[in-house]
Amino acid sequence: PAGTPRRRRRRKSVAIAYEPGQGDGAEPRGARWEPPHWREQLQRIREMRRSRDAPVDEMGVQKCYDSSAPPQVMRYQVLLSLMLSSQTKDQVTSAAMLRLRRRGLTVDTVLQMDDETLGQIIYPVGFWRNKVKYIKQTTAILKQKYGGDIPSTVEELVQLPGVGPKMAHLAMDIAWDSVSGIAVDTHVHRISNRLQWVKKETRYPEETRVALEEWLPRDLWREINWLLVGFGQQTCLPVNPRCSQCLNQDICPAAKRL
């Protein structure tokens, strides 16, 4: 092919990883694609997140359940907080969970609650009317099919009404202490694209998850959600990111464009 000599001439350049045909099993063994500066970028993000003072740290799902509750109740509360957290700020989710827990938050108490009461308690979480419906449907399924517990596989979790892949992977991690995949929310999706941690731009979080899992070492999968969510809440904001305060400004492909 016409491009071969050129490609051979610049074989030392990382750009070769982006050439057509690469990544489709066409790479030589041991030449798996990875982003050029990712280790350095990750280390600097860890440094920026060292104080653990983002909303996700203080009010994230891992802080929303009653850690003194029986394991089954605790797992149910984790799942419920994940369902509430979709398209909702951590502060709002945390407050809604506190109100629910004051009522004694279990499968049975939620099943006994009428829709109007549940709606009043969880308001103003995003899409609260839909969430009332999903919570009631999912809770009924948990009671009938899982003896009041939550399923322990991603495949079963995503079958529940109102539960998506990100929630399922986080539920596996927080409720079952099992790393099943990378939980990709809007922050992880945005930052992975800005840092070019994906080989080509991805449009949806689920695409980003698949792309990240292809190269990111598995022992980092659990950490990456927590790390990037907080970084996205404080520094790499959706609009007007604080590039001037970011330790990665010299090695971030998006820093100059934004």
mmCIF file of C-alpha atoms in Angstrom:
data_model
loop_
_atom_site.group_PDB
_atom_site.id
_atom_site.type_symbol
_atom_site.label_atom_id
_atom_site.label_comp_id
_atom_site.label_asym_id
_atom_site.label_seq_id
_atom_site.Cartn_x
_atom_site.Cartn_y
_atom_site.Cartn_z
ATOM 1 C CA PRO A 1 0.000 0.000 0.000
ATOM 2 C CA ALA A 2 1.055 3.537 -0.773
ATOM 3 C CA GLY A 3 1.230 4.529 2.879
ATOM 4 C CA THR A 4 3.662 1.757 3.891
ATOM 5 C CA PRO A 5 7.022 3.488 3.363
ATOM 6 C CA ARG A 6 5.773 6.591 5.176
ATOM 7 C CA ARG A 7 4.527 4.518 8.056
ATOM 8 C CA ARG A 8 7.841 2.677 8.273
ATOM 9 C CA ARG A 9 9.802 5.923 8.254
ATOM 10 C CA ARG A 10 7.996 7.266 11.302
ATOM 11 C CA ARG A 11 7.734 3.996 13.181
ATOM 12 C CA LYS A 12 8.907 5.662 16.408
ATOM 13 C CA SER A 13 5.937 8.043 16.398
ATOM 14 C CA VAL A 14 2.962 7.161 18.588
ATOM 15 C CA ALA A 15 0.731 8.260 15.707
ATOM 16 C CA ILE A 16 1.219 4.829 14.159
ATOM 17 C CA ALA A 17 -1.237 3.469 16.710
ATOM 18 C CA TYR A 18 -3.959 5.502 15.017
ATOM 19 C CA GLU A 19 -3.225 4.267 11.475
ATOM 20 C CA PRO A 20 -6.035 2.357 9.744
ATOM 21 C CA GLY A 21 -5.923 -1.343 10.417
ATOM 22 C CA GLN A 22 -4.178 -0.983 13.747
ATOM 23 C CA GLY A 23 -6.211 -2.200 16.690
ATOM 24 C CA ASP A 24 -8.197 -4.705 14.633
ATOM 25 C CA GLY A 25 -5.929 -7.535 15.596
ATOM 26 C CA ALA A 26 -3.414 -6.197 13.079
ATOM 27 C CA GLU A 27 -0.824 -5.145 15.662
ATOM 28 C CA PRO A 28 2.207 -7.300 16.313
ATOM 29 C CA ARG A 29 2.009 -9.200 19.582
ATOM 30 C CA GLY A 30 2.961 -7.078 22.572
ATOM 31 C CA ALA A 31 2.181 -3.805 20.764
ATOM 32 C CA ARG A 32 -1.225 -3.247 22.294
ATOM 33 C CA TRP A 33 -2.400 0.355 21.936
ATOM 34 C CA GLU A 34 -2.307 2.622 24.939
ATOM 35 C CA PRO A 35 -2.457 6.414 25.236
ATOM 36 C CA PRO A 36 1.012 8.014 25.134
ATOM 37 C CA HIS A 37 1.081 9.873 28.488
ATOM 38 C CA TRP A 38 -1.577 8.014 30.466
ATOM 39 C CA ARG A 39 0.586 6.940 33.430
ATOM 40 C CA GLU A 40 1.825 10.474 33.991
ATOM 41 C CA GLN A 41 -1.681 11.908 33.513
ATOM 42 C CA LEU A 42 -3.116 9.389 35.981
ATOM 43 C CA GLN A 43 -0.458 10.153 38.582
ATOM 44 C CA ARG A 44 -1.148 13.888 38.301
ATOM 45 C CA ILE A 45 -4.905 13.337 38.628
ATOM 46 C CA ARG A 46 -4.221 11.295 41.779
ATOM 47 C CA GLU A 47 -2.200 14.233 43.070
ATOM 48 C CA MET A 48 -5.072 16.650 42.329
ATOM 49 C CA ARG A 49 -7.541 14.296 44.039
ATOM 50 C CA ARG A 50 -5.367 13.744 47.112
ATOM 51 C CA SER A 51 -7.533 15.846 49.445
ATOM 52 C CA ARG A 52 -10.656 13.758 48.612
ATOM 53 C CA ASP A 53 -12.973 16.737 48.995
ATOM 54 C CA ALA A 54 -15.152 16.499 45.883
ATOM 55 C CA PRO A 55 -18.930 15.945 46.224
ATOM 56 C CA VAL A 56 -18.469 12.284 45.225
ATOM 57 C CA ASP A 57 -16.105 11.781 48.184
ATOM 58 C CA GLU A 58 -18.410 13.298 50.768
ATOM 59 C CA MET A 59 -21.842 12.364 49.394
ATOM 60 C CA GLY A 60 -21.291 9.689 46.737
ATOM 61 C CA VAL A 61 -23.114 6.351 46.664
ATOM 62 C CA GLN A 62 -20.486 4.709 48.880
ATOM 63 C CA LYS A 63 -21.542 7.150 51.637
ATOM 64 C CA CYS A 64 -25.324 6.868 51.142
ATOM 65 C CA TYR A 65 -26.120 3.475 52.658
ATOM 66 C CA ASP A 66 -26.379 2.452 56.293
ATOM 67 C CA SER A 67 -23.148 0.550 56.914
ATOM 68 C CA SER A 68 -24.559 -0.899 60.151
ATOM 69 C CA ALA A 69 -27.568 -2.469 58.354
ATOM 70 C CA PRO A 70 -27.653 -6.225 57.613
ATOM 71 C CA PRO A 71 -25.676 -7.007 54.403
ATOM 72 C CA GLN A 72 -28.818 -7.652 52.335
ATOM 73 C CA VAL A 73 -30.369 -4.308 53.380
ATOM 74 C CA MET A 74 -27.083 -2.516 52.790
ATOM 75 C CA ARG A 75 -26.862 -3.929 49.251
ATOM 76 C CA TYR A 76 -30.441 -2.857 48.538
ATOM 77 C CA GLN A 77 -29.646 0.658 49.743
ATOM 78 C CA VAL A 78 -26.571 0.781 47.487
ATOM 79 C CA LEU A 79 -28.684 -0.164 44.469
ATOM 80 C CA LEU A 80 -31.377 2.373 45.352
ATOM 81 C CA SER A 81 -28.857 5.179 45.770
ATOM 82 C CA LEU A 82 -27.397 4.308 42.360
ATOM 83 C CA MET A 83 -30.863 4.444 40.785
ATOM 84 C CA LEU A 84 -31.497 7.843 42.379
ATOM 85 C CA SER A 85 -28.072 9.194 41.383
ATOM 86 C CA SER A 86 -28.650 9.031 37.626
ATOM 87 C CA GLN A 87 -28.564 12.593 36.197
ATOM 88 C CA THR A 88 -28.669 13.984 39.735
ATOM 89 C CA LYS A 89 -26.032 15.833 41.757
ATOM 90 C CA ASP A 90 -24.473 13.859 44.621
ATOM 91 C CA GLN A 91 -25.785 16.392 47.162
ATOM 92 C CA VAL A 92 -29.395 15.814 46.022
ATOM 93 C CA THR A 93 -29.033 12.006 45.965
ATOM 94 C CA SER A 94 -27.474 12.006 49.435
ATOM 95 C CA ALA A 95 -30.311 14.122 50.886
ATOM 96 C CA ALA A 96 -32.978 11.875 49.289
ATOM 97 C CA MET A 97 -31.269 8.762 50.691
ATOM 98 C CA LEU A 98 -31.176 10.303 54.174
ATOM 99 C CA ARG A 99 -34.931 10.978 54.004
ATOM 100 C CA LEU A 100 -35.575 7.392 52.848
ATOM 101 C CA ARG A 101 -33.339 5.914 55.549
ATOM 102 C CA ARG A 102 -35.203 7.819 58.242
ATOM 103 C CA ARG A 103 -38.225 5.742 57.199
ATOM 104 C CA GLY A 104 -36.213 2.541 57.603
ATOM 105 C CA LEU A 105 -35.123 1.803 54.050
ATOM 106 C CA THR A 106 -35.737 -1.879 53.220
ATOM 107 C CA VAL A 107 -37.391 -3.833 50.410
ATOM 108 C CA ASP A 108 -40.538 -4.240 52.531
ATOM 109 C CA THR A 109 -40.868 -0.588 53.599
ATOM 110 C CA VAL A 110 -40.582 0.568 49.981
ATOM 111 C CA LEU A 111 -43.141 -1.990 48.786
ATOM 112 C CA GLN A 112 -45.560 -0.764 51.455
ATOM 113 C CA MET A 113 -45.094 2.877 50.467
ATOM 114 C CA ASP A 114 -47.524 4.377 47.954
ATOM 115 C CA ASP A 115 -46.122 6.076 44.853
ATOM 116 C CA GLU A 116 -47.077 9.574 45.991
ATOM 117 C CA THR A 117 -45.237 9.237 49.310
ATOM 118 C CA LEU A 118 -42.140 7.784 47.622
ATOM 119 C CA GLY A 119 -42.213 10.634 45.110
ATOM 120 C CA GLN A 120 -42.417 13.246 47.861
ATOM 121 C CA ILE A 121 -39.447 11.683 49.669
ATOM 122 C CA ILE A 122 -37.092 11.433 46.669
ATOM 123 C CA TYR A 123 -38.038 14.766 45.059
ATOM 124 C CA PRO A 124 -36.115 16.731 43.625
ATOM 125 C CA VAL A 125 -33.857 13.984 42.146
ATOM 126 C CA GLY A 126 -33.726 14.070 38.355
ATOM 127 C CA PHE A 127 -36.649 12.310 36.615
ATOM 128 C CA TRP A 128 -38.149 11.502 40.019
ATOM 129 C CA ARG A 129 -41.508 10.358 38.569
ATOM 130 C CA ASN A 130 -39.814 7.720 36.408
ATOM 131 C CA LYS A 131 -37.621 6.699 39.320
ATOM 132 C CA VAL A 132 -40.665 6.112 41.556
ATOM 133 C CA LYS A 133 -41.948 3.673 38.935
ATOM 134 C CA TYR A 134 -38.567 1.951 38.435
ATOM 135 C CA ILE A 135 -37.877 1.679 42.171
ATOM 136 C CA LYS A 136 -41.267 0.053 42.828
ATOM 137 C CA GLN A 137 -40.875 -2.376 39.889
ATOM 138 C CA THR A 138 -37.275 -3.299 40.743
ATOM 139 C CA THR A 139 -38.032 -3.713 44.449
ATOM 140 C CA ALA A 140 -40.926 -6.065 43.645
ATOM 141 C CA ILE A 141 -38.607 -8.154 41.416
ATOM 142 C CA LEU A 142 -35.966 -8.295 44.182
ATOM 143 C CA LYS A 143 -38.593 -9.556 46.636
ATOM 144 C CA GLN A 144 -40.042 -12.171 44.254
ATOM 145 C CA LYS A 145 -36.955 -13.402 42.458
ATOM 146 C CA TYR A 146 -33.989 -12.731 44.759
ATOM 147 C CA GLY A 147 -35.452 -13.148 48.245
ATOM 148 C CA GLY A 148 -35.128 -9.413 48.903
ATOM 149 C CA ASP A 149 -31.423 -9.271 47.972
ATOM 150 C CA ILE A 150 -29.910 -7.773 44.818
ATOM 151 C CA PRO A 151 -28.481 -9.943 42.016
ATOM 152 C CA SER A 152 -24.740 -10.588 42.064
ATOM 153 C CA THR A 153 -24.022 -10.382 38.325
ATOM 154 C CA VAL A 154 -23.964 -7.454 35.894
ATOM 155 C CA GLU A 155 -26.141 -9.438 33.478
ATOM 156 C CA GLU A 156 -28.941 -9.764 36.041
ATOM 157 C CA LEU A 157 -28.558 -6.233 37.415
ATOM 158 C CA VAL A 158 -29.025 -4.558 34.014
ATOM 159 C CA GLN A 159 -32.273 -6.511 33.550
ATOM 160 C CA LEU A 160 -33.804 -4.566 36.450
ATOM 161 C CA PRO A 161 -35.954 -1.545 35.505
ATOM 162 C CA GLY A 162 -33.982 1.698 35.791
ATOM 163 C CA VAL A 163 -30.566 0.026 36.164
ATOM 164 C CA GLY A 164 -27.936 0.708 33.498
ATOM 165 C CA PRO A 165 -24.399 -0.660 32.969
ATOM 166 C CA LYS A 166 -22.643 2.066 35.002
ATOM 167 C CA MET A 167 -24.929 1.385 37.981
ATOM 168 C CA ALA A 168 -24.458 -2.368 37.615
ATOM 169 C CA HIS A 169 -20.639 -2.143 37.693
ATOM 170 C CA LEU A 170 -20.744 0.211 40.688
ATOM 171 C CA ALA A 171 -23.221 -2.075 42.470
ATOM 172 C CA MET A 172 -20.889 -5.028 41.905
ATOM 173 C CA ASP A 173 -17.999 -3.019 43.344
ATOM 174 C CA ILE A 174 -19.706 -1.344 46.343
ATOM 175 C CA ALA A 175 -22.338 -3.951 47.251
ATOM 176 C CA TRP A 176 -20.524 -7.174 46.317
ATOM 177 C CA ASP A 177 -16.870 -6.029 46.516
ATOM 178 C CA SER A 178 -16.291 -7.409 43.031
ATOM 179 C CA VAL A 179 -14.706 -5.582 40.086
ATOM 180 C CA SER A 180 -16.743 -6.527 37.030
ATOM 181 C CA GLY A 181 -15.851 -3.609 34.763
ATOM 182 C CA ILE A 182 -15.187 0.140 34.660
ATOM 183 C CA ALA A 183 -18.133 2.271 35.751
ATOM 184 C CA VAL A 184 -18.356 5.032 33.134
ATOM 185 C CA ASP A 185 -20.566 8.001 33.892
ATOM 186 C CA THR A 186 -20.684 11.386 32.176
ATOM 187 C CA HIS A 187 -17.460 12.570 33.891
ATOM 188 C CA VAL A 188 -15.422 9.453 33.028
ATOM 189 C CA HIS A 189 -16.776 9.589 29.458
ATOM 190 C CA ARG A 190 -15.907 13.280 28.984
ATOM 191 C CA ILE A 191 -12.440 13.123 30.552
ATOM 192 C CA SER A 192 -11.440 9.910 28.719
ATOM 193 C CA ASN A 193 -12.200 11.684 25.435
ATOM 194 C CA ARG A 194 -10.417 14.905 26.433
ATOM 195 C CA LEU A 195 -7.284 13.013 27.473
ATOM 196 C CA GLN A 196 -7.619 10.794 24.376
ATOM 197 C CA TRP A 197 -7.660 7.690 26.542
ATOM 198 C CA VAL A 198 -9.852 6.216 23.787
ATOM 199 C CA LYS A 199 -8.328 5.297 20.433
ATOM 200 C CA LYS A 200 -10.998 7.247 18.594
ATOM 201 C CA GLU A 201 -13.645 9.567 19.971
ATOM 202 C CA THR A 202 -16.567 7.781 21.611
ATOM 203 C CA ARG A 203 -20.136 9.056 21.688
ATOM 204 C CA TYR A 204 -21.618 7.021 24.523
ATOM 205 C CA PRO A 205 -20.406 5.983 28.001
ATOM 206 C CA GLU A 206 -20.817 2.303 27.166
ATOM 207 C CA GLU A 207 -18.491 2.729 24.143
ATOM 208 C CA THR A 208 -15.998 4.449 26.425
ATOM 209 C CA ARG A 209 -16.145 1.579 28.916
ATOM 210 C CA VAL A 210 -15.306 -0.970 26.229
ATOM 211 C CA ALA A 211 -12.500 1.237 24.867
ATOM 212 C CA LEU A 212 -10.945 1.792 28.312
ATOM 213 C CA GLU A 213 -11.166 -1.866 29.315
ATOM 214 C CA GLU A 214 -9.165 -2.815 26.201
ATOM 215 C CA TRP A 215 -5.990 -1.209 27.520
ATOM 216 C CA LEU A 216 -6.320 0.007 31.124
ATOM 217 C CA PRO A 217 -4.767 -2.516 33.552
ATOM 218 C CA ARG A 218 -7.482 -4.325 35.470
ATOM 219 C CA ASP A 219 -6.060 -3.387 38.871
ATOM 220 C CA LEU A 220 -6.960 0.257 38.099
ATOM 221 C CA TRP A 221 -10.583 -0.380 37.087
ATOM 222 C CA ARG A 222 -12.008 0.183 40.571
ATOM 223 C CA GLU A 223 -10.083 3.400 41.174
ATOM 224 C CA ILE A 224 -10.717 5.098 37.847
ATOM 225 C CA ASN A 225 -14.396 5.943 38.431
ATOM 226 C CA TRP A 226 -13.855 7.557 41.804
ATOM 227 C CA LEU A 227 -10.754 9.391 40.578
ATOM 228 C CA LEU A 228 -12.234 10.844 37.393
ATOM 229 C CA VAL A 229 -15.669 11.677 38.822
ATOM 230 C CA GLY A 230 -14.136 13.889 41.508
ATOM 231 C CA PHE A 231 -11.680 15.393 39.003
ATOM 232 C CA GLY A 232 -14.623 16.156 36.702
ATOM 233 C CA GLN A 233 -16.599 17.757 39.524
ATOM 234 C CA GLN A 234 -13.750 20.038 40.610
ATOM 235 C CA THR A 235 -11.359 20.710 37.725
ATOM 236 C CA CYS A 236 -12.213 19.146 34.360
ATOM 237 C CA LEU A 237 -15.708 20.665 34.343
ATOM 238 C CA PRO A 238 -18.185 20.004 31.500
ATOM 239 C CA VAL A 239 -18.219 23.709 30.561
ATOM 240 C CA ASN A 240 -15.259 26.053 31.157
ATOM 241 C CA PRO A 241 -12.855 23.435 32.531
ATOM 242 C CA ARG A 242 -10.224 24.880 34.868
ATOM 243 C CA CYS A 243 -7.262 24.048 32.621
ATOM 244 C CA SER A 244 -5.075 26.737 34.220
ATOM 245 C CA GLN A 245 -5.354 24.885 37.569
ATOM 246 C CA CYS A 246 -4.806 21.424 36.088
ATOM 247 C CA LEU A 247 -1.459 19.670 36.559
ATOM 248 C CA ASN A 248 -1.982 17.971 33.182
ATOM 249 C CA GLN A 249 -2.289 21.174 31.153
ATOM 250 C CA ASP A 250 1.036 20.556 29.364
ATOM 251 C CA ILE A 251 0.195 16.939 28.393
ATOM 252 C CA CYS A 252 -3.574 17.132 27.837
ATOM 253 C CA PRO A 253 -4.617 17.106 24.165
ATOM 254 C CA ALA A 254 -7.744 19.154 24.997
ATOM 255 C CA ALA A 255 -6.082 21.850 27.137
ATOM 256 C CA LYS A 256 -5.123 24.062 24.238
ATOM 257 C CA ARG A 257 -8.379 23.611 22.334
ATOM 258 C CA LEU A 258 -10.731 24.466 25.170
#
